[in-house]
Every structure is written in structure tokens, then in C-alpha cells.
Coordinates of C-alpha atoms and ligand atoms in Angstrom, one line a residue:
M1 CA 0.0 0.0 0.0
S2 CA 1.4 3.4 -0.9
P3 CA 1.9 5.9 2.0
T4 CA -0.6 8.4 0.6
K5 CA -3.5 5.8 0.9
A6 CA -3.0 5.5 4.7
V7 CA -3.7 9.2 5.2
P8 CA -7.3 9.7 6.6
A9 CA -9.7 11.6 4.3
R10 CA -9.7 14.8 6.5
D11 CA -6.0 15.2 6.0
R12 CA -6.1 15.3 2.2
L13 CA -6.1 18.5 0.4
R14 CA -8.9 19.1 -2.1
I15 CA -8.7 21.4 -5.2
A16 CA -11.7 22.3 -7.3
I17 CA -11.1 22.9 -11.0
Q18 CA -13.4 23.4 -14.0
K19 CA -14.7 20.0 -15.3
S20 CA -14.8 21.3 -18.9
G21 CA -14.4 24.7 -20.4
R22 CA -11.6 27.2 -21.0
L23 CA -9.8 26.7 -17.7
A24 CA -10.0 22.9 -17.4
E25 CA -7.0 21.8 -19.4
P26 CA -4.6 24.5 -18.4
A27 CA -5.5 24.0 -14.7
R28 CA -4.7 20.3 -14.9
A29 CA -1.5 20.9 -16.8
L30 CA -0.4 23.3 -14.2
L31 CA -1.1 21.0 -11.3
S32 CA 0.6 18.1 -13.2
A33 CA 3.7 20.3 -13.6
C34 CA 3.6 20.7 -9.8
G35 CA 4.1 16.9 -9.5
L36 CA 0.4 15.9 -8.8
S37 CA -1.1 12.9 -10.5
W38 CA -4.6 11.3 -10.0
R39 CA -6.7 8.3 -10.5
E40 CA -9.9 9.2 -12.3
S41 CA -13.2 8.1 -10.8
R42 CA -15.9 6.6 -13.0
D43 CA -18.2 9.6 -12.7
K44 CA -15.2 11.8 -13.6
L45 CA -16.2 14.3 -10.8
F46 CA -13.5 13.3 -8.3
C47 CA -9.9 12.4 -9.0
Y48 CA -8.0 10.7 -6.2
G49 CA -4.5 12.0 -5.8
E50 CA -1.9 9.3 -6.2
S51 CA 1.5 11.1 -5.9
L52 CA 0.4 13.2 -3.0
P53 CA -2.7 13.3 -0.8
V54 CA -4.2 16.1 -3.0
D55 CA -7.5 15.3 -4.7
L56 CA -9.4 17.1 -7.5
L57 CA -13.0 17.9 -7.7
L58 CA -14.2 18.6 -11.2
V59 CA -17.1 21.1 -11.2
R60 CA -18.6 24.1 -13.0
D61 CA -16.6 27.2 -12.5
D62 CA -19.6 29.0 -10.9
D63 CA -19.5 26.5 -8.0
I64 CA -15.8 26.9 -7.1
P65 CA -16.0 30.0 -4.8
G66 CA -19.0 28.4 -2.9
L67 CA -17.1 25.1 -2.4
I68 CA -14.2 27.0 -0.9
A69 CA -16.5 29.1 1.3
D70 CA -18.2 25.9 2.6
G71 CA -14.9 24.3 3.4
V72 CA -15.6 21.4 0.9
C73 CA -12.4 22.4 -1.0
D74 CA -9.2 24.1 0.2
F75 CA -8.3 25.6 -3.1
G76 CA -9.9 26.2 -6.5
I77 CA -8.7 27.3 -9.9
V78 CA -11.2 29.9 -11.3
G79 CA -11.3 33.1 -13.2
R80 CA -10.8 36.2 -11.1
N81 CA -14.1 37.5 -12.7
E82 CA -16.1 34.7 -11.2
L83 CA -14.4 35.0 -7.8
E84 CA -14.8 38.8 -7.7
E85 CA -18.5 38.5 -8.8
Q86 CA -19.4 36.1 -6.0
A87 CA -17.3 38.1 -3.5
A88 CA -19.1 41.3 -4.6
E89 CA -22.4 39.6 -4.2
R90 CA -21.6 38.4 -0.7
Q91 CA -20.4 41.9 0.2
R92 CA -23.6 43.5 -1.2
N93 CA -25.6 41.0 0.9
G94 CA -23.6 41.7 4.1
V95 CA -22.1 38.1 4.1
P96 CA -18.5 38.0 5.4
E97 CA -15.5 37.3 3.0
A98 CA -14.7 33.6 2.7
Y99 CA -12.1 33.3 0.0
R100 CA -9.3 35.2 -1.7
A101 CA -7.1 34.9 -4.8
V102 CA -3.8 33.4 -3.6
R103 CA -1.8 33.4 -6.8
N104 CA -2.3 34.7 -10.4
L105 CA -1.8 31.8 -12.8
G106 CA -1.0 33.5 -16.1
F107 CA -3.7 31.9 -18.3
G108 CA -7.4 32.5 -19.1
G109 CA -6.7 36.3 -19.6
C110 CA -9.7 38.4 -20.4
R111 CA -11.4 41.7 -19.5
L112 CA -14.9 42.5 -18.1
M113 CA -15.9 45.3 -20.3
L114 CA -18.8 47.6 -21.0
A115 CA -19.8 47.5 -24.7
I116 CA -22.2 49.8 -26.6
P117 CA -23.7 49.7 -30.1
E118 CA -21.1 50.5 -32.7
D119 CA -23.0 53.6 -33.9
W120 CA -23.1 55.2 -30.4
E121 CA -20.6 57.9 -29.4
W122 CA -19.1 57.2 -26.0
R123 CA -19.1 60.2 -23.8
G124 CA -18.6 58.6 -20.3
A125 CA -20.4 56.9 -17.6
E126 CA -23.0 59.7 -17.1
Q127 CA -24.5 58.6 -20.4
L128 CA -25.6 55.3 -18.8
Q129 CA -28.2 57.1 -16.6
G130 CA -31.6 55.3 -17.0
L131 CA -30.3 52.7 -19.5
R132 CA -30.5 48.9 -19.3
I133 CA -27.2 46.9 -19.2
A134 CA -27.3 43.2 -19.8
T135 CA -24.6 41.2 -17.9
S136 CA -23.8 37.9 -16.1
Y137 CA -21.8 40.0 -13.6
P138 CA -24.5 42.0 -11.9
A139 CA -22.7 42.5 -8.5
I140 CA -19.4 43.8 -10.1
L141 CA -21.5 46.0 -12.4
A142 CA -23.7 47.3 -9.6
N143 CA -20.6 48.2 -7.5
W144 CA -19.1 50.0 -10.5
L145 CA -22.3 52.0 -11.2
D146 CA -22.7 52.8 -7.4
A147 CA -19.1 54.1 -7.2
L148 CA -19.8 56.5 -10.1
G149 CA -23.2 57.5 -8.8
V150 CA -24.9 56.3 -12.0
D151 CA -28.5 55.0 -11.8
A152 CA -28.8 52.4 -14.6
R153 CA -30.8 49.1 -14.7
V154 CA -28.8 45.9 -14.5
V155 CA -30.4 43.1 -16.5
E156 CA -29.0 39.8 -15.3
L157 CA -28.6 37.1 -18.0
S158 CA -26.8 33.8 -17.6
G159 CA -25.6 33.6 -21.3
S160 CA -25.8 35.1 -24.8
V161 CA -25.4 38.5 -23.3
E162 CA -24.0 40.0 -26.5
I163 CA -27.3 39.6 -28.4
A164 CA -29.4 41.4 -25.8
P165 CA -29.2 44.9 -27.5
K166 CA -30.3 43.3 -30.8
L167 CA -33.2 41.5 -29.1
G168 CA -34.2 44.8 -27.4
T169 CA -33.9 43.4 -23.9
A170 CA -31.1 45.8 -23.0
D171 CA -29.4 48.9 -24.4
L172 CA -25.8 47.8 -23.9
I173 CA -23.9 45.0 -22.3
C174 CA -21.1 44.3 -19.7
D175 CA -19.4 41.0 -20.6
L176 CA -16.0 39.2 -20.9
V177 CA -13.9 40.1 -23.9
S178 CA -10.7 38.5 -25.1
S179 CA -10.2 38.9 -28.8
G180 CA -13.2 41.2 -29.2
A181 CA -14.5 39.2 -32.2
T182 CA -17.8 38.4 -30.5
L183 CA -18.5 42.0 -29.8
A184 CA -17.7 43.0 -33.4
A185 CA -19.9 40.2 -34.8
N186 CA -22.8 41.7 -32.8
S187 CA -22.1 45.3 -33.8
L188 CA -20.9 46.3 -30.4
K189 CA -17.7 48.2 -29.3
P190 CA -15.9 48.0 -26.0
V191 CA -15.7 51.3 -24.1
E192 CA -14.8 50.7 -20.4
T193 CA -12.9 48.0 -18.6
L194 CA -14.4 47.1 -15.2
L195 CA -12.0 44.2 -14.4
Q196 CA -8.8 42.7 -15.8
S197 CA -9.1 39.0 -15.2
E198 CA -7.0 35.8 -15.5
A199 CA -7.2 32.4 -13.8
V200 CA -6.3 32.5 -10.1
L201 CA -5.6 30.0 -7.4
A202 CA -8.3 30.8 -4.9
G203 CA -8.1 29.7 -1.2
S204 CA -10.1 30.1 2.0
T205 CA -9.5 33.1 4.2
R206 CA -9.2 30.6 7.0
A207 CA -6.0 28.6 6.5
P208 CA -6.2 24.9 7.6
D209 CA -4.3 24.1 10.8
D210 CA -4.0 20.4 10.4
A211 CA -1.9 18.2 8.1
R212 CA -3.3 20.1 5.1
A213 CA -1.3 23.2 6.1
G214 CA 2.0 21.5 5.2
L215 CA 0.6 20.2 1.9
A216 CA -0.8 23.6 1.0
A217 CA 2.6 25.2 1.7
M218 CA 4.3 22.6 -0.5
L219 CA 1.8 23.1 -3.3
L220 CA 2.3 26.9 -3.2
R221 CA 6.1 26.5 -3.2
R222 CA 6.0 24.2 -6.2
L223 CA 3.5 26.4 -8.0
D224 CA 5.8 29.4 -7.5
G225 CA 8.7 27.3 -9.0
V226 CA 6.6 26.4 -12.0
M227 CA 5.4 30.0 -12.6
K228 CA 8.9 31.3 -12.3
L229 CA 10.1 29.0 -15.0
K230 CA 7.3 29.8 -17.4
D231 CA 8.9 31.1 -20.6
R232 CA 12.4 30.7 -19.1
K233 CA 15.1 29.0 -21.0
L234 CA 18.8 28.4 -20.2
L235 CA 21.0 29.8 -22.9
M236 CA 24.6 28.5 -23.1
F237 CA 27.3 29.5 -25.6
R238 CA 31.0 30.2 -26.0
A239 CA 32.5 33.6 -27.0
E240 CA 35.7 35.6 -26.8
R241 CA 36.0 38.0 -23.9
R242 CA 36.0 41.1 -26.1
N243 CA 32.6 40.2 -27.5
V244 CA 30.8 39.9 -24.1
P245 CA 29.6 43.5 -23.8
E246 CA 27.9 43.4 -27.2
L247 CA 26.4 40.0 -26.5
E248 CA 25.0 41.3 -23.2
R249 CA 23.5 44.3 -25.0
L250 CA 21.6 41.7 -27.2
L251 CA 20.2 40.0 -24.2
P252 CA 18.3 42.7 -22.2
D253 CA 15.7 40.2 -21.0
A254 CA 18.3 37.8 -19.5
D255 CA 19.9 37.5 -16.1
P256 CA 23.5 38.8 -16.0
L257 CA 25.8 36.3 -17.9
T258 CA 27.6 33.8 -15.7
H259 CA 31.2 33.0 -16.8
L260 CA 32.0 29.4 -16.4
P261 CA 35.6 28.8 -15.5
D262 CA 37.6 27.8 -18.7
G263 CA 41.1 28.9 -19.6
G264 CA 42.1 31.1 -22.6
D265 CA 40.5 33.9 -24.4
S266 CA 37.3 32.0 -25.4
I267 CA 35.0 31.6 -22.4
A268 CA 31.8 29.5 -21.7
L269 CA 28.8 31.6 -20.7
Q270 CA 25.3 30.9 -19.5
T271 CA 22.2 32.9 -18.6
M272 CA 18.5 32.5 -17.8
C273 CA 16.4 34.2 -20.5
H274 CA 13.0 35.5 -19.7
G275 CA 11.6 36.0 -23.2
A276 CA 11.4 33.9 -26.3
I277 CA 14.7 32.9 -27.9
T278 CA 13.9 32.8 -31.6
W279 CA 16.1 31.6 -34.4
Q280 CA 16.5 35.2 -35.3
R281 CA 17.9 36.1 -31.9
L282 CA 20.3 33.2 -32.0
E283 CA 21.6 34.3 -35.4
E284 CA 22.1 37.8 -34.1
L285 CA 24.1 36.5 -31.1
E286 CA 26.1 34.4 -33.5
R287 CA 26.9 37.5 -35.7
A288 CA 28.0 39.2 -32.5
G289 CA 30.6 36.4 -31.7
A290 CA 28.7 33.7 -29.8
R291 CA 29.5 30.1 -30.8
E292 CA 28.1 26.7 -29.9
L293 CA 24.8 28.3 -28.9
M294 CA 22.5 26.0 -27.0
V295 CA 19.0 26.7 -25.6
L296 CA 17.9 24.4 -22.8
A297 CA 14.4 23.9 -21.3
V298 CA 14.4 24.3 -17.5
E299 CA 12.3 21.6 -16.0
R300 CA 12.2 22.3 -12.2
A301 CA 13.7 24.8 -9.8
L302 CA 13.4 25.7 -6.1
A303 CA 14.3 29.2 -5.1
Ligands
PRT1 O1 -19.5 25.1 -17.6 P1 -18.9 26.2 -16.8 O2 -19.9 27.0 -16.0 O3 -17.8 25.6 -15.9 O4 -18.1 27.1 -17.8 P2 -18.5 28.6 -18.4 O5 -19.2 28.4 -19.7 O6 -19.1 29.4 -17.3 O7 -17.0 29.2 -18.5 P3 -16.0 29.2 -19.8 O8 -15.3 27.8 -19.9 O9 -16.6 29.7 -21.0 O10 -15.0 30.3 -19.2 C1 -14.3 30.0 -18.0 C2 -13.4 31.3 -17.7 O11 -12.5 31.5 -18.8 C3 -14.2 32.6 -17.6 O12 -14.8 32.7 -16.3 C4 -13.0 33.6 -17.7 O13 -12.3 33.7 -16.5 C5 -12.1 32.9 -18.8 N1 -12.2 33.5 -20.1 C6 -11.1 33.9 -20.8 C7 -13.3 33.7 -20.9 C8 -12.8 34.3 -22.1 N2 -11.5 34.4 -22.0 C9 -13.8 34.6 -23.1 N3 -13.4 35.1 -24.2 N4 -14.6 33.5 -20.7 C10 -15.5 33.8 -21.6 N5 -15.1 34.3 -22.8 C11 -16.2 34.6 -23.8 C12 -16.5 36.0 -24.2 O14 -17.4 36.6 -23.3 C13 -17.1 35.8 -25.6 O15 -18.5 35.5 -25.5 O16 -15.9 34.0 -25.1 C14 -16.4 34.6 -26.2 C15 -15.4 34.9 -27.2 O17 -14.6 36.0 -26.8 P4 -13.9 37.0 -27.9 O18 -13.7 38.3 -27.2 O19 -12.6 36.3 -28.1 O20 -14.8 37.0 -29.1
ZN2 ZN1 -19.8 29.0 -15.5

């Protein structure tokens, strides 16, 4: 029997992720990169953690904040938009805070935006007075309107928000935008950003004080390691000493070059690059005197 199976259920960490949808695959990939692996259940709603006592719950993204608030899950991977909407709703209803974003995860980027018919001229929020705004984010929108002292009607819709102006059920909309193609296809144009969003790791405002505390700390440390290595590559090459200043100039997004001990005029160098290293950049470095260039993927690191 593996040691993880002997751990009682209460001591296992539980993470809720989207069952299917935009954040489902990247969330799993991220947790796999943190060294987690699972055995899938038949109903595909619960995945038993095999490498560590960390289980997954596969749910709708709307349910994730509530599952954390109720203590059913310790963490969840959810869009900041969803987390903030439910937090704003709790706040508007006088319910205490129950969860918070613990880490930004760098995927699922989008903006919650106000969009008006293409043929309108945007003159600012005062223009919204008395108008109807369709949205799936009524609490964020209501807070935004309250802060500006604008009295508009919030029309709550659970989907297909962008067609509301065409159907005549609203005058304008407040919805998520990434490429903007959906807005354009519905003759709408974005005018104000209410929230910049991306996927976040959300956790309870009450940290666990049992065996889960150690697991949570380990998970966060691994996650930070994975996030830090995103887009990072180790670049190695040889060059003559006199070419080093010019090569450094060509690598503004890299850590300072490390000189590896090696006799003579030609030296071995290495650096961690933070941006993309394209073929074109390698050829530029070669023209500036770098030889035996090598780009290596960095798999794991602990700070
Ligand atoms: O079934 P479940 O309830 O779990 O899923 P869901 O349908 O509620 O969510 P899903 O999978 O559509 O989105 C999950 C999360 O992805 C959202 O909560 C956001 O955090 C994030 N995200 C990132 C987006 C977008 N980008 C996005 N573009 N969510 C929705 N959209 C919509 C947008 O509103 C538009 O209708 O996708 C459409 C295409 O957008 P454009 O601008 O590229 O045309
Ligand atoms: Zn949803």
C-alpha cells in the first residue's frame, strides 16, 4: 500500500477545478507540472491524488467559490471574474468574506468590459443614466455604477449577453472580452474595462491548521517554482571575452551572464532568458561572436 493511501480523508487537500471549459486543461496541466497525479473516478467528478494526498473535484466554475466558502475544497482554480463577482455579491448582501485569490496563474486572460452599439458615441459613464445593461456579472457592475453614482438598470442574463441589444432586452452590455471578435460580430464596441481577469488559485480566508497546512505550503512553493520557470530558457554559448559587452546588449531580458571557468580567451557563458529565444535572436548572437549556442528547457527549480 502506498503511504498516501494510509492518510485519513480529513488530512487530504482538495482542489476544485473546472470540469470542462476554457480553464479545465490549463488547470490540470499546471497541477501536473507541480508533480500531482490522479486516479480518475468513473463519474469523472472526483480524482483521487496518487503522488500526494491532494484530490481534485471537477465542477462548474460558478460552483468553485462556494465550495471553498463551505470548506468542501481548500483551493480552486477559477477566473478572477467569477471569484470577484461572487465576493461582490456576498459583500452587497452583508455576508463576510470567505475566499481570496492566492496566486495569479497567467492563463485565461480576459477583461470584463462595457460595450455599446457601434453607432453610439461614448461620452462617459453619465451617459448610462436610466439605460438597461445586460450582464452575467450583476454585482461587479452594480458596484461600479454605485461608485460612479450612475443610476442604470442591471439586466441579469446567464448567457448570450451580447445579443441582448439586438433583441431589445437591453441597451448595452457588460461582458467578458478576449479577442473582441464576439463584440464586433454583434455590432458592439468596448468602451470601459471594469475588471482585468485571469485564472487564479483561490483559497479560503481561514488557513487549515491540520496536516493540510504542510501540503498547502508545499503546493504553493511548487507552484511558484513552475510559474517562475514559465517562458524561461537556459542559454549557453562560447565567446571571446572582447565580444561579451555586445552580447550582453543583445540579451536585455536575460539575467547577468555567468562566466563558467575555462582557460584562454574564449569563455563559456550561460544565462537564464525570460523572453522567447527565436532563431533570429540566436543568429544575431552568432553574428556578435557567440558560438556553440544552446537553448535548454528548465524543468524544475526551487528558489
Ligand atoms: O461550464 P462552466 O460553467 O464551468 O463554464 P463557463 O461556460 O461558465 O465558462 P468558460 O469555460 O466559458 O470560461 C471560463 C473562464 O474563462 C471565464 O470565467 C473567464 O475567466 C475565462 N475567459 C477567458 C473567458 C474568455 N477568455 C472569453 N473570451 N470566458 C469567456 N469568454 C467569452 C466572451 O465573453 C465571448 O462571448 O468567449 C467569447 C469569445 O470572446 P472573444 O472576445 O474572443 O470574441
Ligand atoms: Zn460557468
